[in-house]
GROMACS .gro file of C-alpha atoms in nm:
model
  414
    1UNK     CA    1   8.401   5.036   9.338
    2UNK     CA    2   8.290   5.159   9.009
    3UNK     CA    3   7.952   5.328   8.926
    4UNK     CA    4   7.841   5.045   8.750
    5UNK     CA    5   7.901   4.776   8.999
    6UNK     CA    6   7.714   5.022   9.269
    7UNK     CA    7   7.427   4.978   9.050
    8UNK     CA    8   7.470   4.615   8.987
    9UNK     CA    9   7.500   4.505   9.326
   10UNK     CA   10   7.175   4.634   9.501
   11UNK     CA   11   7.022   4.431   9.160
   12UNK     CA   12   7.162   4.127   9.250
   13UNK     CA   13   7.117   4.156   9.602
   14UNK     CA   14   6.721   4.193   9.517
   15UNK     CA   15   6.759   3.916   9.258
   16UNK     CA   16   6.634   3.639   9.502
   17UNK     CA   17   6.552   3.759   9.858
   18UNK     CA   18   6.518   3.423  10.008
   19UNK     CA   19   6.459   3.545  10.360
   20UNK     CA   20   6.194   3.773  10.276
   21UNK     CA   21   6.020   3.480  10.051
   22UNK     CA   22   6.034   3.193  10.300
   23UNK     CA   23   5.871   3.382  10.597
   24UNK     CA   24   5.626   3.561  10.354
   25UNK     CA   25   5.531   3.190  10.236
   26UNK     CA   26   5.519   3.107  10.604
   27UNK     CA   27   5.274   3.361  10.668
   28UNK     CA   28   5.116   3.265  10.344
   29UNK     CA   29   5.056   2.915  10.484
   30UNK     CA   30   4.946   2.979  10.867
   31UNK     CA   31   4.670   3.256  10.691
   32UNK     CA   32   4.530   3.054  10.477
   33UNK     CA   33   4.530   2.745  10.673
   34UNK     CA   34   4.268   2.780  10.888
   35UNK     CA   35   4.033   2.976  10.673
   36UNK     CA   36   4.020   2.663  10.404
   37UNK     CA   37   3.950   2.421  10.694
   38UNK     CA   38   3.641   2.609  10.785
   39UNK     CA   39   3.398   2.392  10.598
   40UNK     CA   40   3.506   2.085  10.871
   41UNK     CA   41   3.397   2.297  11.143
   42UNK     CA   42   2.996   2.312  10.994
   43UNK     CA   43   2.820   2.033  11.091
   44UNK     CA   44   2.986   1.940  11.408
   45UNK     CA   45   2.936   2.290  11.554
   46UNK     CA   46   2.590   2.305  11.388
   47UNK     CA   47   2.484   1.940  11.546
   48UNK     CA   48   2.597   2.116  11.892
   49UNK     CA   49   2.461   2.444  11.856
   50UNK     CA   50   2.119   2.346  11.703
   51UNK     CA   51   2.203   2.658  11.444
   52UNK     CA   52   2.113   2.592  11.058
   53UNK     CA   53   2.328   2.602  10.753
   54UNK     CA   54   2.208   2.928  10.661
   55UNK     CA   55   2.359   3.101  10.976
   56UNK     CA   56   2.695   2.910  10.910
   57UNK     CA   57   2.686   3.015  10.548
   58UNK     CA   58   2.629   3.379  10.670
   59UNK     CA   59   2.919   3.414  10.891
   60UNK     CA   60   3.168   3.212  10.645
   61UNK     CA   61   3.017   3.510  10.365
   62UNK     CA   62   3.083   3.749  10.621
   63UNK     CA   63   3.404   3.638  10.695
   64UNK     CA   64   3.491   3.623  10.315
   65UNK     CA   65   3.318   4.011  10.246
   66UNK     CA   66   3.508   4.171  10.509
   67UNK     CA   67   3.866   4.038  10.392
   68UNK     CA   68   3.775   4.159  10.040
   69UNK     CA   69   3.618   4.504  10.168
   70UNK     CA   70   3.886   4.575  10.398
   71UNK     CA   71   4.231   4.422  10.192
   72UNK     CA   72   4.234   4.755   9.999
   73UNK     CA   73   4.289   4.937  10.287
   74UNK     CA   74   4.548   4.724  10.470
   75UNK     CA   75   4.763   4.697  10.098
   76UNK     CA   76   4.727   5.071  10.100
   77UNK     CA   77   4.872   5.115  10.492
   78UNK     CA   78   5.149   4.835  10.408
   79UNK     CA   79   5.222   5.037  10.077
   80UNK     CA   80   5.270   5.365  10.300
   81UNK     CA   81   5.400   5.246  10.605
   82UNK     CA   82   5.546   4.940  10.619
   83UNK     CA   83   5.454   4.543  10.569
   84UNK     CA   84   5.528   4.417  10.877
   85UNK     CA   85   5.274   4.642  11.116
   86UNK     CA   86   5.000   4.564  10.862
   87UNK     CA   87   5.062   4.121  10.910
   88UNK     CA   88   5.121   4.160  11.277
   89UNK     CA   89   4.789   4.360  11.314
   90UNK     CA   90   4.650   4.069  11.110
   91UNK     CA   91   4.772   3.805  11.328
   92UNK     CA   92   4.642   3.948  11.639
   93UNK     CA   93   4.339   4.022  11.481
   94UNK     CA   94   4.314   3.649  11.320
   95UNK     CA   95   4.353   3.453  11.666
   96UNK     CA   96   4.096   3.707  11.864
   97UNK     CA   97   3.834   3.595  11.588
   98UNK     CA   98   3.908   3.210  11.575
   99UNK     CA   99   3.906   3.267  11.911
  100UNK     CA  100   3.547   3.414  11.967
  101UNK     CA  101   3.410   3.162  11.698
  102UNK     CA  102   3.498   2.890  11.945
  103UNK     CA  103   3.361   3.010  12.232
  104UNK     CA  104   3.041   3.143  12.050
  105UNK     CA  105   2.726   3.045  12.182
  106UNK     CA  106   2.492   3.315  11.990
  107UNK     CA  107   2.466   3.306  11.586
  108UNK     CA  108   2.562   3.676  11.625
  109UNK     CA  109   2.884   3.595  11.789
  110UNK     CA  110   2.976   3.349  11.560
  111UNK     CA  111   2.946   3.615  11.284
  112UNK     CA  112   3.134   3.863  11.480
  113UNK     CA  113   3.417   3.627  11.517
  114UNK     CA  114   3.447   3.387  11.283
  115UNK     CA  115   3.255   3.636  11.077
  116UNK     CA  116   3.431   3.995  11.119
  117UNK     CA  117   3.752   3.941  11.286
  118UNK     CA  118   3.843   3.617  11.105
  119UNK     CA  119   3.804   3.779  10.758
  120UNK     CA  120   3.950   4.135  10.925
  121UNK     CA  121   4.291   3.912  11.001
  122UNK     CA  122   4.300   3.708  10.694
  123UNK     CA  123   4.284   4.016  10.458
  124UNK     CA  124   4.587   4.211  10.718
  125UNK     CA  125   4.826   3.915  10.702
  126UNK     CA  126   4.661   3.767  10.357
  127UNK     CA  127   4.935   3.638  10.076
  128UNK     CA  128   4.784   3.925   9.853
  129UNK     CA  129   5.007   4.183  10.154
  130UNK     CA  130   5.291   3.878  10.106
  131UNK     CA  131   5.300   3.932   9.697
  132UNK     CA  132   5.317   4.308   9.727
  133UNK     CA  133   5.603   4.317   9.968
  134UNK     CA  134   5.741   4.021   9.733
  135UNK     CA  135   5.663   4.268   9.426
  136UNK     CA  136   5.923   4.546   9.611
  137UNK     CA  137   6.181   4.307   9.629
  138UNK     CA  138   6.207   4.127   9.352
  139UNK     CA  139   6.293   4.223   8.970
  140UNK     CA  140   6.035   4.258   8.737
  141UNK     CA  141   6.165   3.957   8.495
  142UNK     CA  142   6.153   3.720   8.788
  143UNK     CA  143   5.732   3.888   8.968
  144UNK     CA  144   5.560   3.609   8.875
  145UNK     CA  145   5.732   3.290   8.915
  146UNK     CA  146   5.788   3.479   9.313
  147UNK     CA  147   5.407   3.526   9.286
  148UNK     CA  148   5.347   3.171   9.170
  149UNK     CA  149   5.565   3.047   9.513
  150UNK     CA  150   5.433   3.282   9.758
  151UNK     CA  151   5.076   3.131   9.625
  152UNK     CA  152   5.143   2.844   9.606
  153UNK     CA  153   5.262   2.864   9.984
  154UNK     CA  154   4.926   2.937  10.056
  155UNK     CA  155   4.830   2.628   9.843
  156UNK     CA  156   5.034   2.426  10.104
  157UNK     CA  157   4.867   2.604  10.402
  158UNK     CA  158   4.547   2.440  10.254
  159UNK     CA  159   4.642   2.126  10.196
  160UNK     CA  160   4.823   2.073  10.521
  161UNK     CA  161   4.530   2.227  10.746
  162UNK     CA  162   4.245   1.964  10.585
  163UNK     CA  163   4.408   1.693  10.777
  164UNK     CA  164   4.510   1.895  11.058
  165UNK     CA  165   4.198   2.050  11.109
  166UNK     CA  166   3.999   1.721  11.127
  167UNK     CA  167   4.236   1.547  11.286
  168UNK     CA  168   4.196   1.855  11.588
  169UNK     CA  169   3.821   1.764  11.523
  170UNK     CA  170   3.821   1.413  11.592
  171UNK     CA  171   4.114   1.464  11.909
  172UNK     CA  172   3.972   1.756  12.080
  173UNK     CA  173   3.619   1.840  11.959
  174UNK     CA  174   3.556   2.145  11.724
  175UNK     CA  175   3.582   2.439  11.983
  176UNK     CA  176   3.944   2.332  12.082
  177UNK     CA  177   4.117   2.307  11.744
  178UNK     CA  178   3.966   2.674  11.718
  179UNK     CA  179   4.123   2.744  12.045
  180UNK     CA  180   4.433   2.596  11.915
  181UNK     CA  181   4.475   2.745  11.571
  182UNK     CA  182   4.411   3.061  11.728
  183UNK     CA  183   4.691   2.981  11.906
  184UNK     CA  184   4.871   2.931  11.586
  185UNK     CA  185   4.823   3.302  11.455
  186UNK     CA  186   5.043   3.451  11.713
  187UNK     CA  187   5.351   3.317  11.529
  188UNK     CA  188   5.267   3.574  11.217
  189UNK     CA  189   5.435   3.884  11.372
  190UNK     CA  190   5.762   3.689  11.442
  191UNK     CA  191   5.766   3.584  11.067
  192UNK     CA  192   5.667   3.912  10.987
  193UNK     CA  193   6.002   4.116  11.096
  194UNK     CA  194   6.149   4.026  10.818
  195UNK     CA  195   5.912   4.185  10.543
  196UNK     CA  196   5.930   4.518  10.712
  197UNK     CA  197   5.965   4.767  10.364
  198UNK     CA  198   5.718   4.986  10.266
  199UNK     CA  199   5.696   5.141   9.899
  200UNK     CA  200   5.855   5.451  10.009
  201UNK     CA  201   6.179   5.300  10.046
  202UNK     CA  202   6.161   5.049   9.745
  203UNK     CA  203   6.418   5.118   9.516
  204UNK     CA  204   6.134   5.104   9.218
  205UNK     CA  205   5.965   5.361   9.374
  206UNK     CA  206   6.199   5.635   9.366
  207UNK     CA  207   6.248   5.593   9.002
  208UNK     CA  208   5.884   5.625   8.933
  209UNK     CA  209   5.702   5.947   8.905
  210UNK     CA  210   5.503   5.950   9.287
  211UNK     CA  211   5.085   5.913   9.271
  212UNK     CA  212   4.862   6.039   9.559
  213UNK     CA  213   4.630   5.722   9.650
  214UNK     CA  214   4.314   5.871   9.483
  215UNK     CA  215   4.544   5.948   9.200
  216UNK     CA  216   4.639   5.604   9.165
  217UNK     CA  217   4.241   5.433   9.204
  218UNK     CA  218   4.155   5.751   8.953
  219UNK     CA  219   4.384   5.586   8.715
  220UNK     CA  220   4.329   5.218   8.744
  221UNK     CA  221   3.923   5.289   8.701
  222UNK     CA  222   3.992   5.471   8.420
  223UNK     CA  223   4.197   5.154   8.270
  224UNK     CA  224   3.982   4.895   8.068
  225UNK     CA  225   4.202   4.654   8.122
  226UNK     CA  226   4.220   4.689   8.487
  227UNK     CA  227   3.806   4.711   8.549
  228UNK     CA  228   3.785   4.395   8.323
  229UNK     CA  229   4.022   4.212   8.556
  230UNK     CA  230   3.824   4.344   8.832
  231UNK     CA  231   3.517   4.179   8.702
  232UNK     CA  232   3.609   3.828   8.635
  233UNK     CA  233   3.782   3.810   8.980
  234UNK     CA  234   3.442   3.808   9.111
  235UNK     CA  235   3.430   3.453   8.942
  236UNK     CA  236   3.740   3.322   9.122
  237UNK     CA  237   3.615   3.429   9.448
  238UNK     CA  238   3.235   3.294   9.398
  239UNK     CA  239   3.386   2.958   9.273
  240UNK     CA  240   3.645   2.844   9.526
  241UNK     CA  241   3.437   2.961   9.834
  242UNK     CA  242   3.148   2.784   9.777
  243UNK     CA  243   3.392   2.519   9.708
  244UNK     CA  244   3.542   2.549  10.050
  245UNK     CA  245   3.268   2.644  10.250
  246UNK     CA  246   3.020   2.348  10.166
  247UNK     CA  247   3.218   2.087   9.984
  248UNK     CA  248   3.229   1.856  10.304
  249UNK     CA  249   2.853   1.876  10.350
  250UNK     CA  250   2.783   1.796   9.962
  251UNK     CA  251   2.989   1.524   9.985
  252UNK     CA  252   2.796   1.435  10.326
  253UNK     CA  253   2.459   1.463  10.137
  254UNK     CA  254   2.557   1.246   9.833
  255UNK     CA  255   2.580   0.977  10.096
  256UNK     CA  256   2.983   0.927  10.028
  257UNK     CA  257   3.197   0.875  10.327
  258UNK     CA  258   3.272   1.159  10.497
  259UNK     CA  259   3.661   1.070  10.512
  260UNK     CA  260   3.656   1.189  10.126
  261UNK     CA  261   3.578   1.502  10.210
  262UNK     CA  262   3.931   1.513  10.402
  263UNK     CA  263   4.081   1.345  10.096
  264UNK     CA  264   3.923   1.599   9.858
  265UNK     CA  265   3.968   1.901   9.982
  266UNK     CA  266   4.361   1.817  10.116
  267UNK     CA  267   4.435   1.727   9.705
  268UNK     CA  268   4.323   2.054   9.643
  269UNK     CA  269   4.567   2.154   9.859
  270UNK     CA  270   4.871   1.972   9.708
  271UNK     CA  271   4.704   2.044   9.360
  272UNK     CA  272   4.681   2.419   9.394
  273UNK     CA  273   5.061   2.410   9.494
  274UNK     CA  274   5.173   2.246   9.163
  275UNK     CA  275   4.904   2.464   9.018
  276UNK     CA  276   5.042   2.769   9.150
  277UNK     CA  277   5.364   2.710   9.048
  278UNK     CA  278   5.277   2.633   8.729
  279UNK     CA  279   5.082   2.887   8.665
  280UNK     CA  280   5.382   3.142   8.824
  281UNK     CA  281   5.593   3.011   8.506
  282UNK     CA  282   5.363   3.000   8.258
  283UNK     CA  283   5.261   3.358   8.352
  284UNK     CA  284   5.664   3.479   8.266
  285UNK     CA  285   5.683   3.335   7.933
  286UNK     CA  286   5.288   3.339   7.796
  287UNK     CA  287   4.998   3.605   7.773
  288UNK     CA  288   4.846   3.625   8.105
  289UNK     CA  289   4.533   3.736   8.001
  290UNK     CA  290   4.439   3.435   7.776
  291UNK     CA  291   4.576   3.196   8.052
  292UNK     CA  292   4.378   3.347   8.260
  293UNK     CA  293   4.076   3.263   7.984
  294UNK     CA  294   4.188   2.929   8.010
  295UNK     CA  295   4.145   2.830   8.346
  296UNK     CA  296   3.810   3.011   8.391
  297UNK     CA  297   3.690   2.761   8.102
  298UNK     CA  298   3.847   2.459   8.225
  299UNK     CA  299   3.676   2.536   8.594
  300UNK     CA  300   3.342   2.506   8.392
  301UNK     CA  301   3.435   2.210   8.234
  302UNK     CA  302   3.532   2.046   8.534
  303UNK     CA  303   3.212   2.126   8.736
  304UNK     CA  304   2.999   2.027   8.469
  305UNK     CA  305   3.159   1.679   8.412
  306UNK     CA  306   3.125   1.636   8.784
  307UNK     CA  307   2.749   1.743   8.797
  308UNK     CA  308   2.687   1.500   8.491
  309UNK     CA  309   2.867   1.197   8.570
  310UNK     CA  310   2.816   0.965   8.780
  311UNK     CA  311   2.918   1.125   9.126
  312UNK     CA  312   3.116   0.854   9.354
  313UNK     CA  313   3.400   0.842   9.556
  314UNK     CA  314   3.646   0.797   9.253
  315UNK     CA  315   3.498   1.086   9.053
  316UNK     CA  316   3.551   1.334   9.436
  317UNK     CA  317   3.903   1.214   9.415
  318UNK     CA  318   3.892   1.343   9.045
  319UNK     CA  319   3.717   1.624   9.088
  320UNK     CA  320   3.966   1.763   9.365
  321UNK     CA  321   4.287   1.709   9.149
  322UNK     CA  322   4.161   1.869   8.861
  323UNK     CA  323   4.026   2.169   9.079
  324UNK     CA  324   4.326   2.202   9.226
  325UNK     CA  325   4.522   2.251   8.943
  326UNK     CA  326   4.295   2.554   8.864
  327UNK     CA  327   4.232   2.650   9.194
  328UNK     CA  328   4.498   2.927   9.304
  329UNK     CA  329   4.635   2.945   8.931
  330UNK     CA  330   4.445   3.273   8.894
  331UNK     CA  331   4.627   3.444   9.166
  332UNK     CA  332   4.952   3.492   8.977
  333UNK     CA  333   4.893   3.608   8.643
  334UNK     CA  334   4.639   3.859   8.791
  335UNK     CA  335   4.849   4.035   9.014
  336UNK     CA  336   5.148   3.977   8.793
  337UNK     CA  337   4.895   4.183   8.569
  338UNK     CA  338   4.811   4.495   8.817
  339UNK     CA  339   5.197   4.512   8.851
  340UNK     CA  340   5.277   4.545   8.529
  341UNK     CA  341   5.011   4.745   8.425
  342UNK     CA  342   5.092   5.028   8.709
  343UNK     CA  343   5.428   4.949   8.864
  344UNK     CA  344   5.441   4.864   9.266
  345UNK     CA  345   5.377   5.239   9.421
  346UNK     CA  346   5.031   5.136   9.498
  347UNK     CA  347   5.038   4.741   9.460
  348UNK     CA  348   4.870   4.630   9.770
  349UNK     CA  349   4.623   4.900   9.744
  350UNK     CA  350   4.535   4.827   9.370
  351UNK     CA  351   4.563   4.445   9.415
  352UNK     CA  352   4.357   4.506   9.691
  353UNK     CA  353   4.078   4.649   9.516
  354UNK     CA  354   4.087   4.325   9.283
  355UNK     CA  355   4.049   4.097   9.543
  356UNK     CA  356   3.760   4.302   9.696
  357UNK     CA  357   3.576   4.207   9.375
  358UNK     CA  358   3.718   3.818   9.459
  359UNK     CA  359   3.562   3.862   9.787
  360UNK     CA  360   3.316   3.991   9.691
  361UNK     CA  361   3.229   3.669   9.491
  362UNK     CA  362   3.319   3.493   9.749
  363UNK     CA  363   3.027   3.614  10.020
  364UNK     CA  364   2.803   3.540   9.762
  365UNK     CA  365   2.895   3.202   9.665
  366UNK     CA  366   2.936   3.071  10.035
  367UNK     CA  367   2.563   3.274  10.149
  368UNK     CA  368   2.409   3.187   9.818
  369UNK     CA  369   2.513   2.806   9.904
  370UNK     CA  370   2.381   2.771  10.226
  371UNK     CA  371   2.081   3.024  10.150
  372UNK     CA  372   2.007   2.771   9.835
  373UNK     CA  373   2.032   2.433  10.004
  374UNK     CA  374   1.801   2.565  10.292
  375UNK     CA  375   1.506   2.699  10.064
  376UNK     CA  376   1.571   2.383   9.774
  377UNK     CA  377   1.719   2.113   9.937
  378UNK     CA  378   1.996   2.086   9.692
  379UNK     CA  379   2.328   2.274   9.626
  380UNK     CA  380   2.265   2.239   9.238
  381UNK     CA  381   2.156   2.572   9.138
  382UNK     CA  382   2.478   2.740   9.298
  383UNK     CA  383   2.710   2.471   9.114
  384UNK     CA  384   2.574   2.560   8.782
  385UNK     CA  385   2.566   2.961   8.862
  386UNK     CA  386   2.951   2.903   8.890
  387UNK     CA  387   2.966   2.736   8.533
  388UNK     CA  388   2.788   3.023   8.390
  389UNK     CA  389   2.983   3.313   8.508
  390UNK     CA  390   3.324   3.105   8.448
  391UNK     CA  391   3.243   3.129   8.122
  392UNK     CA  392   3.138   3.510   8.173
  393UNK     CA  393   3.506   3.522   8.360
  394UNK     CA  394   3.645   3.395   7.980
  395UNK     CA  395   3.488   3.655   7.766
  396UNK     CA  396   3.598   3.942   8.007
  397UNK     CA  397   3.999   3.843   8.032
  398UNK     CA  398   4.050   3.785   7.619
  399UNK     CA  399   4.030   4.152   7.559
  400UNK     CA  400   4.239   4.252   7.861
  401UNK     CA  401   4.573   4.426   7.723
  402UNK     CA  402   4.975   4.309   7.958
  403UNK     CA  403   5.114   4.605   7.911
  404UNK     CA  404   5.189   4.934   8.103
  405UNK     CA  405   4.965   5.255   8.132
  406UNK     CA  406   5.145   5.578   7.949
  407UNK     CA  407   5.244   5.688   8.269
  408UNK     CA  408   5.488   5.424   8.316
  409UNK     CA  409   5.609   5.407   7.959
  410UNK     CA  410   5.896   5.653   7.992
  411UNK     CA  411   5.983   5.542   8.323
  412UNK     CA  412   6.192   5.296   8.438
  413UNK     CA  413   6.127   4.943   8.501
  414UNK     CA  414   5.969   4.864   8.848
   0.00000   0.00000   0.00000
């Protein structure tokens, strides 16, 4: 075998690692299944319990803060020590908390489990671990049409637990289909075997000069680029929660039939998975940055037309499609963007830290909702927060630069 084809083969060989994809997208799914469907579980659990909307709004923020604060820190173990240890923690993790939500009968429990552990499990076996180990594997020409299936994977996770989850609902009660999707988790380490890599033994990694961890965070904070796309991640996260979180009881307080809330938020699903796609190949041939711009507009649009017009059934239905299409479509361009702006050395770490700002977003648009509706009566002022800072979201991604820091210039492609 000639020197040349020893080079060419471990290149095709990592051209399309189908294995690695389909159980990452697996994982993708069962992670963010459950999660999505947690806006079902309010009222029935909150007509039982005798608990307000506020304390179900706090755990779902808390549950949201901790998978943002704590992502950086699994992406940086899975960077140094492997993926798979990193989702099976997260799996175990992820069925204790579902677990504990269902059998809470304090508000402090329920923000322990469905609060803590919940988020805790979805940030160790999150697609955001999936699309690093993804990043290792895969060539740099082909990043983020992978990214755009591994999300939209997750898409499909959402779409297929809104009629699961209230289908468990109606069968078994509320605490049950917790019990059972708990249940569920435990299948995450099995899928998990196969996504075993770490960065150390990534072939792009031992062509590229080696960073210390603070020596990679000391460069990405330095990068404009990188603490604009930091910033208007926030928006993404602060958006879609609230979304998720307290779209079933909006559509309960408009006085529409609460079997469109099902409806809505399952389009979303199936939506964000032709979203996601989309967005994965749109992302290879455009500029990500002013897709990105694009999206965060069209959000605003979209809420605003829905605030304005005449809200009924048919406009829901609306609504949902055109959110999904925008939903998850963020997800791909921006880590497509922290990858090619640093390489994969420190991907989950540094895509980590972006998400943290997403999460962070995120505990304030779900606590913020419920906190809102409980002191006004009315979800409005949180819907038209999100409109402003999507169009704050806009202004920060057109001056973002795709390209490399200098570092990575005179190295080889990762």
């Amino acid at each position: 075998m000639t020197a040349q084809t020893q080079t060419q083969a471990p290149a095709m060989a990592r051209s399309v690692p189908w294995l690695i994809i389909i159980c990452g997208c697996l994982i993708a799914a069962l992670t963010f299944g459950p999660r999505s469907a947690m806006g079902f579980f309010q009222l029935p659990m909150l007509a039982e319990k005798g608990w307000d909307r506020t304390t179900f709004g706090l755990a779902m923020a808390l549950q949201n803060l901790f998978w943002g604060l704590s992502l950086p820190f699994f992406g940086a173990i899975a960077d140094r020590y492997g993926t798979w240890r990193v989702l099976t923690l997260g799996g175990v993790i992820y069925a204790a908390g579902l677990y504990l939500m269902a059998v809470a009968d304090s508000p402090a429990m329920l923000h322990i489990g469905g609060g803590v552990l919940v988020g805790l499990g979805v940030a160790a076996g999150s697609f955001s671990i999936v699309l690093a180990a993804f990043a290792r594997h895969t060539p740099p020409e082909k990043r983020s049409i992978v990214f755009g299936i591994g999300t939209a994977a997750g898409s499909a996770g959402m779409f297929l637990f809104a009629p699961i989850g209230q289908g468990l609902i109606d069968a078994y009660g509320w605490s049950q289909s917790l019990v059972i999707m708990a249940v569920m988790m435990l299948a995450v380490p099995l899928l998990a075997i196969p996504l075993h890599g770490s960065s150390h033994n990534a072939e792009a990694a031992r062509k590229a000069a080696q960073q210390s961890v603070g020596q990679a965070l000391r460069e990405a904070f330095a990068h404009r680029s990188y603490t604009l796309l930091v910033s208007g991640f926030f928006v993404c996260g602060f958006q879609v929660a609230f979304i998720t979180a307290h779209f079933p009881a909006y559509i309960g307080d408009l006085g529409i039939d609460a079997r469109y809330a099902v409806i809505a938020l399952a389009l979303i699903g199936f939506f964000n998975i032709i979203g996601s796609l989309s967005a994965g190949f749109i992302g290879q041939r455009y500029s990500k940055p002013k897709f990105l711009v694009w999206i965060y507009l069209a959000r605003s649009v979209a809420v605003t037309a829905f605030l304005l017009l005449p809200q009924t059934p048919t406009s829901v239905v609306v609504f949902a499609i055109v959110m999904g299409l925008l939903w998850l479509s963020t997800v791909p361009p921006t880590n497509s963007l922290v990858a090619v702006m640093f390489g994969t050395r420190h991907l989950g770490m540094l895509g980590g830290v972006v998400f943290l700002s997403h999460q962070i977003g995120s505990f304030l648009g779900v606590w913020l909702g419920g906190y809102l509706y409980d002191q006004f009566g009315s979800y409005d002022p949180v819907w038209w927060l999100g409109v402003a800072l999507g169009i704050f979201a806009a202004v920060v991604h057109w001056p973002i630069q795709e390209k490399p820091v200098g570092r990575l210039k005179l190295a080889p492609a990762e």
